[in-house]
Amino acid sequence: DTAVSQTPKYLVTQMGNDKSIKCEQNLGHDTMYWYKQDSKKFLKIMFSYNNKELIINETVPNRFSPKSPDKAHLNLHINSLELGDSAVYFCASKLAGGQETQYFGPGTRLLVL
Amino acid sequence: GENVEQHPSTLSVQEGDSAVIKCTYSDSASNYFPWYKQELGKGPQLIIDIRSNVGEKKDQRIAVTLNKTAKHFSLHITETQPEDSAVYFCAVGFQGAQKLVFGQGTRLTINP
């Protein structure tokens, strides 16, 4: 299947731990994103990479560090997890160029206890 | 600024009736306006988009209208069906549409 995939689907962890979420797309896209969706369903962009280069970095704590080993993968590492990090994290991708459709992954549900 | 306002936050309609969701935005330079549908436990999925060179676009029961002067656009769903129940998000492309800013979402419920 051609798609955007994320692992893990669910992540439950203790405050203070470090965790990573992985994203892969096989759509041949050049640009990838991380979004955070909070409990009120508000969807906010965190980062964007184009061909492994960071192009958008919103006001996100330094504890969040994205990494793109190649243009098909974008991972998100979170250090010293806090309660407020609990959310659903979505990866998305699109072709380079302005008005191209963004395709979203199924989400990773992170719960910090 | 990069502001997008979406209304209403919840909408309940009878099956077969029409539903309308509205969004306003702040940046007159924006020229890309997609709508996404998010079903429970899934990621958002594009259902229709419009670019600023047109005022209206239709795809079967779904249509979007754009008023660039007033900086608002709307999603219209006609002949609603139970499977239309979901959360709908408008979005606006900023920074050459490389960045999407989403509205707050509308939870649409279709009552049988």
Tab-separated table of C-alpha atoms in Angstrom:
chain	number	residue	atom	x	y	z
A	1	ASP	CA	0.000	0.000	0.000
A	2	THR	CA	1.229	3.498	-0.803
A	3	ALA	CA	0.854	5.574	2.292
A	4	VAL	CA	2.277	7.459	5.210
A	5	SER	CA	2.951	5.090	8.106
A	6	GLN	CA	3.877	5.777	11.717
A	7	THR	CA	5.212	3.627	14.536
A	8	PRO	CA	4.241	3.039	17.211
A	9	LYS	CA	0.495	3.563	17.053
A	10	TYR	CA	0.229	3.884	20.832
A	11	LEU	CA	2.868	4.968	23.326
A	12	VAL	CA	2.354	5.068	27.089
A	13	THR	CA	5.294	6.228	29.159
A	14	GLN	CA	6.332	7.871	32.386
A	15	MET	CA	7.187	11.528	32.853
A	16	GLY	CA	10.880	12.203	32.347
A	17	ASN	CA	11.439	9.389	29.846
A	18	ASP	CA	12.805	9.817	26.321
A	19	LYS	CA	10.878	8.364	23.384
A	20	SER	CA	10.923	8.339	19.596
A	21	ILE	CA	8.205	8.173	16.965
A	22	LYS	CA	8.981	7.087	13.427
A	23	CYS	CA	7.395	8.057	10.135
A	24	GLU	CA	7.858	6.673	6.658
A	25	GLN	CA	6.212	7.551	3.367
A	26	ASN	CA	6.412	5.589	0.125
A	27	LEU	CA	4.615	8.184	-1.960
A	28	GLY	CA	7.801	9.628	-3.415
A	29	HIS	CA	7.201	12.941	-1.665
A	30	ASP	CA	9.912	15.480	-0.882
A	31	THR	CA	8.402	17.288	2.074
A	32	MET	CA	7.413	15.826	5.433
A	33	TYR	CA	5.765	17.284	8.508
A	34	TRP	CA	5.073	16.641	12.172
A	35	TYR	CA	1.824	17.906	13.683
A	36	LYS	CA	0.510	17.769	17.239
A	37	GLN	CA	-3.207	17.325	17.906
A	38	ASP	CA	-4.246	18.095	21.462
A	39	SER	CA	-7.225	16.820	23.437
A	40	LYS	CA	-9.447	19.528	21.950
A	41	LYS	CA	-8.582	18.285	18.447
A	42	PHE	CA	-6.562	21.389	17.644
A	43	LEU	CA	-4.043	20.486	14.941
A	44	LYS	CA	-0.793	22.446	14.935
A	45	ILE	CA	2.318	22.156	12.802
A	46	MET	CA	5.581	21.482	14.623
A	47	PHE	CA	8.239	20.881	11.973
A	48	SER	CA	8.691	20.482	8.247
A	49	TYR	CA	11.552	18.967	6.270
A	50	ASN	CA	12.160	19.254	2.549
A	51	ASN	CA	14.570	16.708	1.153
A	52	LYS	CA	16.174	16.164	4.585
A	53	GLU	CA	16.498	19.897	5.264
A	54	LEU	CA	14.554	21.594	8.067
A	55	ILE	CA	12.398	24.342	6.554
A	56	ILE	CA	9.768	25.015	9.216
A	57	ASN	CA	10.413	25.007	12.943
A	58	GLU	CA	7.511	26.335	14.954
A	59	THR	CA	7.729	27.390	18.575
A	60	VAL	CA	8.396	23.934	19.933
A	61	PRO	CA	10.407	23.156	23.099
A	62	ASN	CA	14.007	22.060	22.536
A	63	ARG	CA	13.073	18.683	24.021
A	64	PHE	CA	11.576	17.863	20.616
A	65	SER	CA	14.156	17.016	17.988
A	66	PRO	CA	13.193	15.883	14.502
A	67	LYS	CA	15.543	13.933	12.304
A	68	SER	CA	15.283	13.057	8.627
A	69	PRO	CA	17.764	10.356	7.561
A	70	ASP	CA	16.417	10.481	4.002
A	71	LYS	CA	13.496	12.125	2.266
A	72	ALA	CA	11.201	9.152	2.895
A	73	HIS	CA	11.660	9.168	6.667
A	74	LEU	CA	11.089	11.717	9.396
A	75	ASN	CA	11.478	10.744	13.027
A	76	LEU	CA	10.630	12.682	16.167
A	77	HIS	CA	12.594	12.260	19.371
A	78	ILE	CA	11.232	13.694	22.595
A	79	ASN	CA	13.434	14.104	25.670
A	80	SER	CA	12.281	14.443	29.280
A	81	LEU	CA	8.628	13.856	28.520
A	82	GLU	CA	6.089	16.009	30.352
A	83	LEU	CA	2.390	15.520	31.045
A	84	GLY	CA	1.554	18.254	28.525
A	85	ASP	CA	3.203	16.254	25.753
A	86	SER	CA	0.269	13.840	25.823
A	87	ALA	CA	-1.390	14.200	22.431
A	88	VAL	CA	-1.750	12.550	19.059
A	89	TYR	CA	1.226	13.194	16.790
A	90	PHE	CA	0.645	13.067	13.047
A	91	CYS	CA	3.184	12.793	10.306
A	92	ALA	CA	2.294	14.128	6.863
A	93	SER	CA	3.993	14.385	3.499
A	94	LYS	CA	3.552	16.086	0.157
A	95	LEU	CA	5.318	16.793	-3.077
A	96	ALA	CA	7.560	19.855	-3.155
A	97	GLY	CA	5.823	22.903	-4.516
A	98	GLY	CA	3.226	25.115	-2.970
A	99	GLN	CA	-0.283	23.880	-3.443
A	100	GLU	CA	0.187	20.169	-3.206
A	101	THR	CA	-1.989	17.937	-1.059
A	102	GLN	CA	-0.632	16.904	2.322
A	103	TYR	CA	-1.229	13.235	3.131
A	104	PHE	CA	-1.455	12.310	6.796
A	105	GLY	CA	-0.388	9.186	8.621
A	106	PRO	CA	-2.683	7.379	11.095
A	107	GLY	CA	-1.207	9.111	14.139
A	108	THR	CA	0.720	8.086	17.259
A	109	ARG	CA	-1.226	8.402	20.482
A	110	LEU	CA	1.198	9.426	23.223
A	111	LEU	CA	0.145	9.290	26.862
A	112	VAL	CA	2.556	10.559	29.489
A	113	LEU	CA	1.773	9.440	33.049
B	1	GLY	CA	-0.540	36.965	11.266
B	2	GLU	CA	-1.397	33.367	10.485
B	3	ASN	CA	-4.884	33.124	11.939
B	4	VAL	CA	-7.685	30.816	10.855
B	5	GLU	CA	-11.082	30.843	12.547
B	6	GLN	CA	-13.619	28.057	11.960
B	7	HIS	CA	-17.309	27.967	12.911
B	8	PRO	CA	-19.328	26.290	14.231
B	9	SER	CA	-17.401	23.999	16.573
B	10	THR	CA	-20.243	21.481	16.536
B	11	LEU	CA	-23.007	20.950	14.002
B	12	SER	CA	-25.865	18.490	14.084
B	13	VAL	CA	-28.108	17.989	11.041
B	14	GLN	CA	-30.788	15.551	9.960
B	15	GLU	CA	-29.830	12.992	7.375
B	16	GLY	CA	-30.559	14.359	3.936
B	17	ASP	CA	-30.217	18.004	4.980
B	18	SER	CA	-27.286	20.266	4.094
B	19	ALA	CA	-24.377	21.266	6.325
B	20	VAL	CA	-22.279	24.420	6.010
B	21	ILE	CA	-18.985	25.131	7.796
B	22	LYS	CA	-17.259	28.498	7.538
B	23	CYS	CA	-13.686	29.682	7.923
B	24	THR	CA	-12.044	33.082	7.914
B	25	TYR	CA	-8.349	33.844	7.575
B	26	SER	CA	-6.037	36.781	8.090
B	27	ASP	CA	-3.409	36.823	5.329
B	28	SER	CA	-4.630	38.196	2.003
B	29	ALA	CA	-1.601	36.616	0.300
B	30	SER	CA	-2.858	33.088	1.038
B	31	ASN	CA	-4.004	31.252	-2.074
B	32	TYR	CA	-4.572	27.628	-1.093
B	33	PHE	CA	-7.543	26.436	0.980
B	34	PRO	CA	-8.005	22.705	1.641
B	35	TRP	CA	-10.663	20.939	3.700
B	36	TYR	CA	-9.892	17.785	5.647
B	37	LYS	CA	-12.149	15.151	7.186
B	38	GLN	CA	-10.988	13.262	10.256
B	39	GLU	CA	-12.802	10.108	11.291
B	40	LEU	CA	-12.447	8.673	14.770
B	41	GLY	CA	-9.001	7.216	15.379
B	42	LYS	CA	-7.672	8.189	11.949
B	43	GLY	CA	-5.543	10.882	10.395
B	44	PRO	CA	-7.077	13.836	8.515
B	45	GLN	CA	-7.898	13.155	4.890
B	46	LEU	CA	-8.274	15.767	2.162
B	47	ILE	CA	-11.809	15.941	0.793
B	48	ILE	CA	-11.640	19.046	-1.386
B	49	ASP	CA	-9.435	22.070	-1.918
B	50	ILE	CA	-9.685	25.367	-3.723
B	51	ARG	CA	-7.127	27.744	-5.097
B	52	SER	CA	-7.577	31.468	-5.190
B	53	ASN	CA	-8.042	31.715	-8.938
B	54	VAL	CA	-11.542	30.210	-8.617
B	55	GLY	CA	-14.540	31.135	-6.479
B	56	GLU	CA	-16.241	27.757	-6.251
B	57	LYS	CA	-15.412	24.102	-6.677
B	58	LYS	CA	-17.734	21.119	-6.532
B	59	ASP	CA	-17.190	17.377	-6.171
B	60	GLN	CA	-20.435	15.398	-6.045
B	61	ARG	CA	-22.134	16.304	-2.725
B	62	ILE	CA	-19.291	18.519	-1.528
B	63	ALA	CA	-18.597	22.085	-2.593
B	64	VAL	CA	-16.311	24.851	-1.406
B	65	THR	CA	-16.799	28.566	-2.006
B	66	LEU	CA	-14.130	31.216	-1.619
B	67	ASN	CA	-14.490	34.952	-1.137
B	68	LYS	CA	-10.968	36.362	-1.313
B	69	THR	CA	-12.077	39.932	-0.753
B	70	ALA	CA	-13.758	39.056	2.508
B	71	LYS	CA	-11.124	36.412	3.324
B	72	HIS	CA	-13.538	33.630	4.033
B	73	PHE	CA	-14.365	30.244	2.553
B	74	SER	CA	-17.030	27.662	3.260
B	75	LEU	CA	-17.628	23.931	2.944
B	76	HIS	CA	-21.059	22.803	1.809
B	77	ILE	CA	-22.220	19.210	2.118
B	78	THR	CA	-25.573	18.396	0.544
B	79	GLU	CA	-27.791	15.345	1.034
B	80	THR	CA	-25.888	14.413	4.168
B	81	GLN	CA	-25.449	10.750	5.062
B	82	PRO	CA	-24.489	9.038	8.349
B	83	GLU	CA	-20.971	8.401	7.019
B	84	ASP	CA	-20.468	12.163	6.766
B	85	SER	CA	-20.286	12.251	10.585
B	86	ALA	CA	-16.706	13.257	11.443
B	87	VAL	CA	-14.562	16.234	12.433
B	88	TYR	CA	-13.939	18.636	9.564
B	89	PHE	CA	-10.987	21.015	9.402
B	90	CYS	CA	-10.417	23.933	7.124
B	91	ALA	CA	-6.833	24.957	6.469
B	92	VAL	CA	-5.040	27.874	4.868
B	93	GLY	CA	-1.719	27.732	3.088
B	94	PHE	CA	0.888	30.190	4.347
B	95	GLN	CA	4.502	30.701	3.310
B	96	GLY	CA	3.774	29.817	-0.283
B	97	ALA	CA	1.427	27.041	0.906
B	98	GLN	CA	4.386	25.109	2.349
B	99	LYS	CA	2.735	25.527	5.730
B	100	LEU	CA	-0.898	24.773	6.520
B	101	VAL	CA	-2.600	26.449	9.451
B	102	PHE	CA	-5.727	24.617	10.506
B	103	GLY	CA	-9.008	25.875	11.877
B	104	GLN	CA	-10.247	24.627	15.212
B	105	GLY	CA	-12.377	21.874	13.667
B	106	THR	CA	-16.127	21.232	13.411
B	107	ARG	CA	-17.646	18.064	14.804
B	108	LEU	CA	-20.446	17.198	12.371
B	109	THR	CA	-23.104	14.725	13.469
B	110	ILE	CA	-25.674	13.396	11.021
B	111	ASN	CA	-28.846	12.230	12.779
B	112	PRO	CA	-30.720	9.383	11.082
